[in-house]
Coordinates of C-alpha atoms and ligand atoms in Angstrom, one line a residue:
X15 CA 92.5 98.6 126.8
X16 CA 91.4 96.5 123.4
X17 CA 88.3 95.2 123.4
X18 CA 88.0 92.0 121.3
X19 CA 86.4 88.6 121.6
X20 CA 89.1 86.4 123.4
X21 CA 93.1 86.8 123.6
X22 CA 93.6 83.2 123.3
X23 CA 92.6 83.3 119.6
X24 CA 95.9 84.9 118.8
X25 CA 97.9 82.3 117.8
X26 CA 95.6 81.2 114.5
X27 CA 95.2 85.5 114.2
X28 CA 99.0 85.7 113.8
X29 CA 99.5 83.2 111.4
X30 CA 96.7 84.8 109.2
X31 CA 99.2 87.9 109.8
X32 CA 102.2 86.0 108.8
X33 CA 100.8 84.8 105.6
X34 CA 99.9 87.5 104.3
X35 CA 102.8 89.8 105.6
X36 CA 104.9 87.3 102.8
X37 CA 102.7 88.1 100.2
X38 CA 102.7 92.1 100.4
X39 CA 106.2 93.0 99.3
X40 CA 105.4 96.8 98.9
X41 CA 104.2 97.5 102.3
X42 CA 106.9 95.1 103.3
X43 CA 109.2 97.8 101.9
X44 CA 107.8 100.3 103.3
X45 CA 107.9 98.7 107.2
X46 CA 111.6 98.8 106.6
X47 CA 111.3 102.8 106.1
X48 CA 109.2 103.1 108.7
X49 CA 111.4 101.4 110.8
X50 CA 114.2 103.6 109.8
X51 CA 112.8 107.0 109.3
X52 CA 109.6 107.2 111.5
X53 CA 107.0 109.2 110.5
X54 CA 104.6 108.9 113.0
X55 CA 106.9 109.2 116.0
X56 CA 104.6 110.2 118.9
X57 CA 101.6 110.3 116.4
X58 CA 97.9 108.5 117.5
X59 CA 96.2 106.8 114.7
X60 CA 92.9 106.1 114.6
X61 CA 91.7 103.2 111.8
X62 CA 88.5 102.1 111.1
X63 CA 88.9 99.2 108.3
X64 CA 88.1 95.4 107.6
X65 CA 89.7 93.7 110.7
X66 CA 91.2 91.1 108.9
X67 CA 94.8 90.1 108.3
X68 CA 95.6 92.4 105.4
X69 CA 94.8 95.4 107.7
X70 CA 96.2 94.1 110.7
X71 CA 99.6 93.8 108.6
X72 CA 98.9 98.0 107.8
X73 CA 98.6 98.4 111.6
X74 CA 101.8 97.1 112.6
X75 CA 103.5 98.8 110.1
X76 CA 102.2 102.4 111.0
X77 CA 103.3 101.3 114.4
X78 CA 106.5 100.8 113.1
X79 CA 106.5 103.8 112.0
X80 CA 106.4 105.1 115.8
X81 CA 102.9 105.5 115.6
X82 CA 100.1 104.5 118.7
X83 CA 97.1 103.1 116.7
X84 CA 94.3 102.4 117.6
X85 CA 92.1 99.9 115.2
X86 CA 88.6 99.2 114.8
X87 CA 86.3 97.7 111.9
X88 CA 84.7 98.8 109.3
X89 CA 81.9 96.4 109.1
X90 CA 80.9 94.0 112.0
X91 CA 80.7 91.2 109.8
X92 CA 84.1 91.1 108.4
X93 CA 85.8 91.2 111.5
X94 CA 87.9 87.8 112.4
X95 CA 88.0 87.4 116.1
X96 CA 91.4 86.0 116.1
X97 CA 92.7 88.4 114.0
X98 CA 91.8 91.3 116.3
X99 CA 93.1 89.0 119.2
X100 CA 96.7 88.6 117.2
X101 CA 97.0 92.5 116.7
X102 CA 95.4 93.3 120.2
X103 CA 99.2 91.6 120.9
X104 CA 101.3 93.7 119.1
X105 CA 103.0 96.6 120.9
X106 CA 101.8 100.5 120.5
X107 CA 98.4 99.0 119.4
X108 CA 94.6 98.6 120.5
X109 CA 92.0 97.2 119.4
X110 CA 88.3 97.7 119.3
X111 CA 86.6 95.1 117.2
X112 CA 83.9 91.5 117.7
X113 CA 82.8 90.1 114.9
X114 CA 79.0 90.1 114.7
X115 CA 79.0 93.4 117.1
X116 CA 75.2 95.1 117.2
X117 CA 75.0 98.4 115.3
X118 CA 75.5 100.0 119.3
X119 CA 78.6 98.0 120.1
X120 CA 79.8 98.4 116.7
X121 CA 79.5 102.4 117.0
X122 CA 80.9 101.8 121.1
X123 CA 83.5 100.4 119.1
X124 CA 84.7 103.3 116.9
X125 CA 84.1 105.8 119.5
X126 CA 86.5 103.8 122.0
X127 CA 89.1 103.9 118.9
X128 CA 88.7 107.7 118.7
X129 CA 89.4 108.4 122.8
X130 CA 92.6 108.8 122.3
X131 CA 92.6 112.0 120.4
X132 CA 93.6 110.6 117.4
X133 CA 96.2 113.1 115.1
X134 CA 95.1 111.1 112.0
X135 CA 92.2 108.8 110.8
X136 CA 92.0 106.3 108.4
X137 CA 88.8 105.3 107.2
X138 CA 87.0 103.0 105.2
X139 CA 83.4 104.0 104.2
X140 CA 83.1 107.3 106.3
X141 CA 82.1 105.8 109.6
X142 CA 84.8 107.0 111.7
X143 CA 84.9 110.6 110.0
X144 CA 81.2 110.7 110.1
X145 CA 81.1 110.0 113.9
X146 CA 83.8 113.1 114.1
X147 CA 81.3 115.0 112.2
X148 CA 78.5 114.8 114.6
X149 CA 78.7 113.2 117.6
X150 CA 82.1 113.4 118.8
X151 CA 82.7 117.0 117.3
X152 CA 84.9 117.3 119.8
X153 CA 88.2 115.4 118.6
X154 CA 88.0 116.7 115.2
X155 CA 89.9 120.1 115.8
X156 CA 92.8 117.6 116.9
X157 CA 92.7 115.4 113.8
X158 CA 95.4 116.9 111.1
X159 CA 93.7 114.9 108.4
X160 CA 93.0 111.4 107.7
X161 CA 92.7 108.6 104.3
X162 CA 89.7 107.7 102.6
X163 CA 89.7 103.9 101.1
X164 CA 86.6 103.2 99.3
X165 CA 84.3 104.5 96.8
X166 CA 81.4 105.7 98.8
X167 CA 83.5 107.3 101.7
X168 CA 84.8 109.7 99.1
X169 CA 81.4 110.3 97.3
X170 CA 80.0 111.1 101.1
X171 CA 83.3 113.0 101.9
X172 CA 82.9 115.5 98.6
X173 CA 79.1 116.4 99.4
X174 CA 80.7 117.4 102.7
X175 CA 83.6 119.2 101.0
X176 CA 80.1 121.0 98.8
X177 CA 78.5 122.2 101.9
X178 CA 81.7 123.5 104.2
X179 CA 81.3 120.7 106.2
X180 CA 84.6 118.8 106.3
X181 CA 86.9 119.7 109.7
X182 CA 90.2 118.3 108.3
X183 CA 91.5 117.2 104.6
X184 CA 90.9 113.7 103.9
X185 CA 93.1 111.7 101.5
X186 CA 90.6 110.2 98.5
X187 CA 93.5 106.7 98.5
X188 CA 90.3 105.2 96.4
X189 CA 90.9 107.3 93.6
X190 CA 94.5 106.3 93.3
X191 CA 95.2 104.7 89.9
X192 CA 97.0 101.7 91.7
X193 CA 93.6 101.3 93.8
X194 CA 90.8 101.5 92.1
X195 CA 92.3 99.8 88.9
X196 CA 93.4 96.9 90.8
X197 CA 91.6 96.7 94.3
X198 CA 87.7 97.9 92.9
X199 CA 88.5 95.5 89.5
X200 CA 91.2 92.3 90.1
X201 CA 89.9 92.5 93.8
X202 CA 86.6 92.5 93.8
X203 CA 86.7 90.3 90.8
X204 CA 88.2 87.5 92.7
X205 CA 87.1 88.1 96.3
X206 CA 83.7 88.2 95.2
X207 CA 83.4 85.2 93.7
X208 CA 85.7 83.6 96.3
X209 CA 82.9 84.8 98.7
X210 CA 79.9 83.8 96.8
X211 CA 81.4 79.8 95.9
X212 CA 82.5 79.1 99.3
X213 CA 79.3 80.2 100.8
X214 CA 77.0 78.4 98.0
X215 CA 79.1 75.8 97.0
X216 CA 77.2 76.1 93.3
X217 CA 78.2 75.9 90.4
X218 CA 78.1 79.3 88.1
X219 CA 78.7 77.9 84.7
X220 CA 75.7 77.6 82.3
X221 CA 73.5 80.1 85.0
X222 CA 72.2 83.6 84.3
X223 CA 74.3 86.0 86.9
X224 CA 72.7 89.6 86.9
X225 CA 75.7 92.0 88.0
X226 CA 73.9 95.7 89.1
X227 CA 76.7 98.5 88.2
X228 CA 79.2 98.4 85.7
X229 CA 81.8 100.4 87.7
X230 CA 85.3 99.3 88.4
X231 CA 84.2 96.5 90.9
X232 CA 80.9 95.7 88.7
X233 CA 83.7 95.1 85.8
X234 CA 85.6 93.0 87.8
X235 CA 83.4 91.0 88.4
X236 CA 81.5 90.7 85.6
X237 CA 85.0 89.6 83.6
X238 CA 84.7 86.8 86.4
X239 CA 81.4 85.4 86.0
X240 CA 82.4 85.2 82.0
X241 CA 85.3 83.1 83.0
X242 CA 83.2 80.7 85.1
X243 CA 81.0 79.7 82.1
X244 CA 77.9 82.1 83.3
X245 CA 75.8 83.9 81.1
X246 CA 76.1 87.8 82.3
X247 CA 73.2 90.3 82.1
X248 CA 74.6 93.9 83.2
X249 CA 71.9 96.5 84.7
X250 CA 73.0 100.4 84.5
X251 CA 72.2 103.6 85.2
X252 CA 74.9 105.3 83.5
X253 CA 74.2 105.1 79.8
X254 CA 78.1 105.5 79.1
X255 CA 79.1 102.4 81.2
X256 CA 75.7 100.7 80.0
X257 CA 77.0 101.2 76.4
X258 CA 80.8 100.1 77.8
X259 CA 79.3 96.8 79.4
X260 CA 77.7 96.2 75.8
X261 CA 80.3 96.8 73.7
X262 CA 82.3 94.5 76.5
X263 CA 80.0 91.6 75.1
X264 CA 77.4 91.6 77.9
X265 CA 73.5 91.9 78.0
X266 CA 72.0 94.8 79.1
X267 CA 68.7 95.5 80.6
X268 CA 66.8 97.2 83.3
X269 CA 66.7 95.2 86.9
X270 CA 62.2 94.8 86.3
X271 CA 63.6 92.3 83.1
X272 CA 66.6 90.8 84.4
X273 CA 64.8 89.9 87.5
X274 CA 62.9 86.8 86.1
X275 CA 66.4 85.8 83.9
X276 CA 69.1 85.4 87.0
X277 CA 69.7 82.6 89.0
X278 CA 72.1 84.8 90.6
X279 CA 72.7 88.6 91.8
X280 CA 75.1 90.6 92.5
X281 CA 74.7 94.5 93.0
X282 CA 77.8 96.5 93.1
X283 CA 76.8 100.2 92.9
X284 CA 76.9 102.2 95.9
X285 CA 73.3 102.8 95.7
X286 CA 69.9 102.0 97.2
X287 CA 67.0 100.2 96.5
X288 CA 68.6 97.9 93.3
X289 CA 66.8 95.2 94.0
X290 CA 63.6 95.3 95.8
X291 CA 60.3 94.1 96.6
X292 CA 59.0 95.2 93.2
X293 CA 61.5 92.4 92.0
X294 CA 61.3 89.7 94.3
X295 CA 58.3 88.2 93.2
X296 CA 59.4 88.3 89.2
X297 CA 62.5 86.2 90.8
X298 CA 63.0 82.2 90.2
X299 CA 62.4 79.9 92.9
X300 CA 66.1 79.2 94.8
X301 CA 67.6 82.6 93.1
X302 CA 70.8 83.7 95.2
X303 CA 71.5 87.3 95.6
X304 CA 74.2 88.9 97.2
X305 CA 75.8 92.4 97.5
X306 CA 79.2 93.4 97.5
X307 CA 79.1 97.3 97.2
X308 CA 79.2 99.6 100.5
X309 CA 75.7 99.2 102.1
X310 CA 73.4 96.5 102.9
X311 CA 70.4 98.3 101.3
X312 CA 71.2 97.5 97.5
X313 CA 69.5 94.2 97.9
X314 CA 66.6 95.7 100.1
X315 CA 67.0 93.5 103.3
X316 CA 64.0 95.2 105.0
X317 CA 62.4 94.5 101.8
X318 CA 62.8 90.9 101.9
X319 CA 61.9 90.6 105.6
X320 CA 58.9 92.8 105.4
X321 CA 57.4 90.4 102.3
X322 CA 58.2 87.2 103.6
X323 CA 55.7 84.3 105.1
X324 CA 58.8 82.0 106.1
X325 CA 63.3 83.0 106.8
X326 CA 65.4 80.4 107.5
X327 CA 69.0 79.4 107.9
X328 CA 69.8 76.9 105.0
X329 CA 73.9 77.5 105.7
X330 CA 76.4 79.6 107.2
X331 CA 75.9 83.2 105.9
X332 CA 72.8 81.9 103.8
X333 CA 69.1 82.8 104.9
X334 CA 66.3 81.3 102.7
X335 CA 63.1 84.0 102.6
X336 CA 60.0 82.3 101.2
X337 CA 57.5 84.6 99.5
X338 CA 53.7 84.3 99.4
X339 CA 54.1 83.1 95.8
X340 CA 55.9 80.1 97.4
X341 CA 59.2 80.8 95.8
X342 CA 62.5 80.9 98.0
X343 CA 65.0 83.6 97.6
X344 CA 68.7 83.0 98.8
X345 CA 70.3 86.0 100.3
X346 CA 73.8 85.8 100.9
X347 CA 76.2 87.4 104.5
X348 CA 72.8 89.5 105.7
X349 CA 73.2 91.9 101.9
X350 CA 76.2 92.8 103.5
X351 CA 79.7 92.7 101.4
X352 CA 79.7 89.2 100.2
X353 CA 83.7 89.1 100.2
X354 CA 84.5 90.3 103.5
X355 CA 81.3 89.0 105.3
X356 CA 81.5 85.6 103.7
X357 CA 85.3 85.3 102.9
X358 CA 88.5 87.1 103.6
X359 CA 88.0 90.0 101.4
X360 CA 90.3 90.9 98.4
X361 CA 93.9 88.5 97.9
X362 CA 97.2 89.7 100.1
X363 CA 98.9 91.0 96.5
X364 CA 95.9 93.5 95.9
X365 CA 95.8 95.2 99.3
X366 CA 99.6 95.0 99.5
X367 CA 98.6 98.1 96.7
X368 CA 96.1 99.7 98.1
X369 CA 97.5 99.1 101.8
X370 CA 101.0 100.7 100.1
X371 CA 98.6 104.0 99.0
X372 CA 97.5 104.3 102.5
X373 CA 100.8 104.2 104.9
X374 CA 102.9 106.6 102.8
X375 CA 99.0 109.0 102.4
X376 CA 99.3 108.8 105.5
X377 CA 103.3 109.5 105.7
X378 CA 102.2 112.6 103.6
X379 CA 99.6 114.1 105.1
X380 CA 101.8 114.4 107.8
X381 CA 104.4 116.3 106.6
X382 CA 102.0 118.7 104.2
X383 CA 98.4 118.8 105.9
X384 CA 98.9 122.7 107.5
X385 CA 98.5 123.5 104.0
X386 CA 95.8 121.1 102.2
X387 CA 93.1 122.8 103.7
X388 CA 89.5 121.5 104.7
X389 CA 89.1 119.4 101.4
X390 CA 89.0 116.2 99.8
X391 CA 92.5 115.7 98.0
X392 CA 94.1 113.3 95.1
X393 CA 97.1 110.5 96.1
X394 CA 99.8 112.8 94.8
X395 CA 101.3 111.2 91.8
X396 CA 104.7 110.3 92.2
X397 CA 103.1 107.8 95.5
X398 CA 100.9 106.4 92.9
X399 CA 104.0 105.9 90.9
X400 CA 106.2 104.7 93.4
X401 CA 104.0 101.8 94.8
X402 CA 102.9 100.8 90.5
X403 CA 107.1 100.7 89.9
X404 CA 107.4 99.4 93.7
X405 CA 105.1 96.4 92.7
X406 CA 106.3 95.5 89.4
X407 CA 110.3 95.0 90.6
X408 CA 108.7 92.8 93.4
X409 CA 107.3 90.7 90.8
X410 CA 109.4 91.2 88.9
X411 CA 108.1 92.9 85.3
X412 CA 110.6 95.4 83.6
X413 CA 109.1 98.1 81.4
X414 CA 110.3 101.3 79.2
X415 CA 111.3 104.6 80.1
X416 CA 111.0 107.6 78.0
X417 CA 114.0 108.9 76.2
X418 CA 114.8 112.5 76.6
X419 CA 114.2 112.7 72.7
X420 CA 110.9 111.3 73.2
X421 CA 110.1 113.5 76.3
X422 CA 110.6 116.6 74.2
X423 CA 108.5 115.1 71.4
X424 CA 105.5 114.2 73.6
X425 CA 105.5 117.9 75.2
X426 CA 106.0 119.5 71.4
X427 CA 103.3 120.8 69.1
X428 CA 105.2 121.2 66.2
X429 CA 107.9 118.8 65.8
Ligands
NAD26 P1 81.8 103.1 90.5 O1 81.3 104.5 90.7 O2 83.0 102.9 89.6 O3 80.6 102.2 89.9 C1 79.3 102.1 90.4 C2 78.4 101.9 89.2 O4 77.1 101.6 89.6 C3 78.4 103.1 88.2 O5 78.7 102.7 86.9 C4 76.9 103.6 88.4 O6 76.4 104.2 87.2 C5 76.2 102.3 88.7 N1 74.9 102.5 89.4 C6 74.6 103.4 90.4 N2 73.3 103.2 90.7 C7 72.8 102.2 90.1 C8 71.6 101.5 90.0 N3 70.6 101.9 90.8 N4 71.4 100.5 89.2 C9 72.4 100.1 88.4 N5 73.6 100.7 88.4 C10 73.8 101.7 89.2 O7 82.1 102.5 91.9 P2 83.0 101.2 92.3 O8 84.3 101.6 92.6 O9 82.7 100.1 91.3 O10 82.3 100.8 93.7 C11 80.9 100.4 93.8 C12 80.6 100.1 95.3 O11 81.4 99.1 95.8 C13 80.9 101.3 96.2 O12 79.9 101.3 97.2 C14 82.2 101.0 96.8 O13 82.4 101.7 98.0 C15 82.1 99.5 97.0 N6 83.4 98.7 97.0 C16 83.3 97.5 97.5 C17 84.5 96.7 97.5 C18 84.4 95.4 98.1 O14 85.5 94.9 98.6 N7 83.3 94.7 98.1 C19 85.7 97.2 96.9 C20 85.7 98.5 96.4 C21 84.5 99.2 96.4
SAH27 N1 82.1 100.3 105.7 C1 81.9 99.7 104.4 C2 83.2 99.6 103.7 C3 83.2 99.5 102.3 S1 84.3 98.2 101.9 C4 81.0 98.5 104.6 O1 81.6 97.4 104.8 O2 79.8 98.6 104.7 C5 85.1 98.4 100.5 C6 86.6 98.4 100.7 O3 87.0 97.2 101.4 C7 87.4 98.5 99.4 O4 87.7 99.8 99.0 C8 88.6 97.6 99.7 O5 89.8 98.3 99.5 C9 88.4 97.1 101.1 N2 88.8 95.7 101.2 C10 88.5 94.7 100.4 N3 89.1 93.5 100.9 C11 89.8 93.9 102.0 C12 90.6 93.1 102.9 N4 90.8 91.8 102.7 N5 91.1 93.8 104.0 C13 90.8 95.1 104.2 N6 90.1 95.8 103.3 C14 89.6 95.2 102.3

């Protein structure tokens, strides 16, 4: 039985669903194979990802694929209550997600989404595999294999891949060219800032924002803040993508000088510890800062708390924290990710991409997983082809194709 907030929510849920249904062609595609050939006929799903309309749209159409899924979040504060009580609604489906669920209920939440013995997982930031890698050891030698969306789930799954850890291949859908070029860059570009301006209502041009991690996502957005009019100062660690962001036409400098120069923050790195109490008191009174990579300890939370005289609510999803130098700092959706826990995460047309990637991953590791092995493995290329070319005629944008003649010339050495 789903356990969500309140059924009657539905109706605004499945209108969320509805919009964005109409605005994800490819996966719209895909339902209608699905449908057709069913690739998960008799097959339990277990899926751990934003519980929002884009992922609810994914759920129905592994269901029509003849799969049972069962669907929790991936972050408590991107969950949308009536979202969760539209899907909750659908047949072959159950749902385990509140919005605003404790760390407890939030982990009560996954491990009710895993009872059913799940045959495949998809997960977004390692949670769900995690919990099958320690606590509920158990259902992994039933789990054929599972998907991997983000950044960060990968990284963790590959040091478990290092150590002979990992109980089942996982699917590294992040490292697709069609995600990470478009969902990590165009997404977070946009959702980010969508996030951040509804929540602020500020205005960015003429300000100094400070983007931590020049990555795909810290590129992304970065490429937004010029177009808003800010001034951008880039922090790095990487001395490749430091000189990248330079040569890109951006400042950069180490976090202990930028500190005193932003009006705004945004860390993006997957890291820990970007911002911290060493900074906060180099920061300008009314600075915001915000995160929008995996982890709410990039902007040090328990930092902030621990050196503050005075928190308060000043708006939804903002708490001011007052220093002993008397100087306010704005943190933005608790320093978790500002675009799914103050907005509605990345537009319908980018997870219609990455959402693509995952079903027919998914479809594949079906078919193929009895001989992957225990390991972390690429999108196979011609899926990563399909949903680019799948895209483009939905759009529609016609491109070239290679000549035989050139075919022969580009696998030549001498001609
Ligand atoms: P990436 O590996 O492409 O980029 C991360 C960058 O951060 C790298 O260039 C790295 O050198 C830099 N970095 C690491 N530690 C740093 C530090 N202490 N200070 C400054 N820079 C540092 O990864 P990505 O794909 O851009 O993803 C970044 C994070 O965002 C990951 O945690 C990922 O899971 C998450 N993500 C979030 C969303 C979202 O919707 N908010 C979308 C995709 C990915
Ligand atoms: N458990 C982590 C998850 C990292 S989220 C956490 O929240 O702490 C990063 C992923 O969210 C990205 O890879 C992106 O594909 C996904 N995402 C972004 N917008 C989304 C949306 N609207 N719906 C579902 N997933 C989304």
């Amino acid at each position: 039985m789903s356990v969500i907030k309140d059924p009657s929510l539905a109706p605004s849920g499945l209108q969320k669903i509805n919009w964005v249904k109409a605005n994800m062609p490819v996966l719209s595609n895909i339902e209608s194979e699905f449908l057709k050939e069913k690739p998960f006929d008799g097959i339990k799903i277990t899926l751990s990802v934003h519980m929002e309309a884009k992922t609810a749209y994914l759920v129905t159409v592994l269901a029509s694929g003849g799969a049972s899924v069962y669907a929790t979040g991936s972050n408590p504060l991107s969950t949308q209550d009536d979202v969760a009580a539209a899907l909750a609604s659908f047949d072959n489906v159950e749902v385990f997600a509140v919005h605003g669920a404790s760390p407890e209920e939030y982990e009560s939440h996954i491990e009710a989404a895993l009872a059913c013995r799940p045959e495949v997982v998809i997960d977004d930031g390692g949670d769900l595999v995690n919990m099958l890698h320690t606590k509920r050891q158990d259902l992994a030698a039933n789990v054929r294999g599972g998907c991997e969306e983000t950044t960060t789930g990968i990284l963790r799954l590959r040091a478990m891949e290092k150590e002979n850890a990992l109980m089942f291949p996982m699917i590294a859908v992040n490292n697709a060219r069609t995600k990470y070029l478009f969902d990590n860059r165009y997404g977070t570009g946009q959702s980010v800032w969508d996030g951040i301006n509804r929540t602020t209502n500020l205005i960015v041009a003429g300000k100094t924002v400070v983007v931590a991690g020049y990555g795909w996502c810290g590129k992304g957005v970065a490429m937004r803040a010029k177009g808003f009019g800010a001034k951008v100062v880039i922090t790095e660690i990487d001395p490749v993508k430091a000189l990248e962001a330079h040569m890109d036409g951006f400042t950069v400098m180490p976090m202990k000088k930028a500190a005193a120069l932003g009006d705004l923050f945004i860390t993006v790195t997957g890291c820990r510890d970007v911002i911290t109490k060493e900074h906060f008191p180099l920061m300008k009174d009314g600075a915001v800062l915000c995160n929008a990579g995996h982890f709410d300890v990039e902007v040090s939370r328990s930092d902030l708390e621990l050196v503050c005289v005075k928190k308060e609510t000043r708006r939804a999803n903002i708490v001011g924290y007052t220093l002993p130098n008397g100087k306010t700092l704005n943190l933005l959706g608790e320093g978790r990710l500002v675009n799914l826990a103050a907005g509605d995460g990345h537009p319908a047309e980018i997870m219609d991409l990455s959402f693509a990637l995952q079903a027919l991953s998914a479809a594949y590791l079906l078919e193929n997983y009895a001989k992957l092995g225990r390991k972390v493995i690429d999108v196979p290329a011609e899926i990563d082809d399909y949903v680019a070319r799948a895209k483009l005629g939905s759009i529609p944008v016609d491109f070239d194709e290679l000549t035989e003649a050139q075919k022969e010339y580009l696998k030549s050495w001498n001609a």
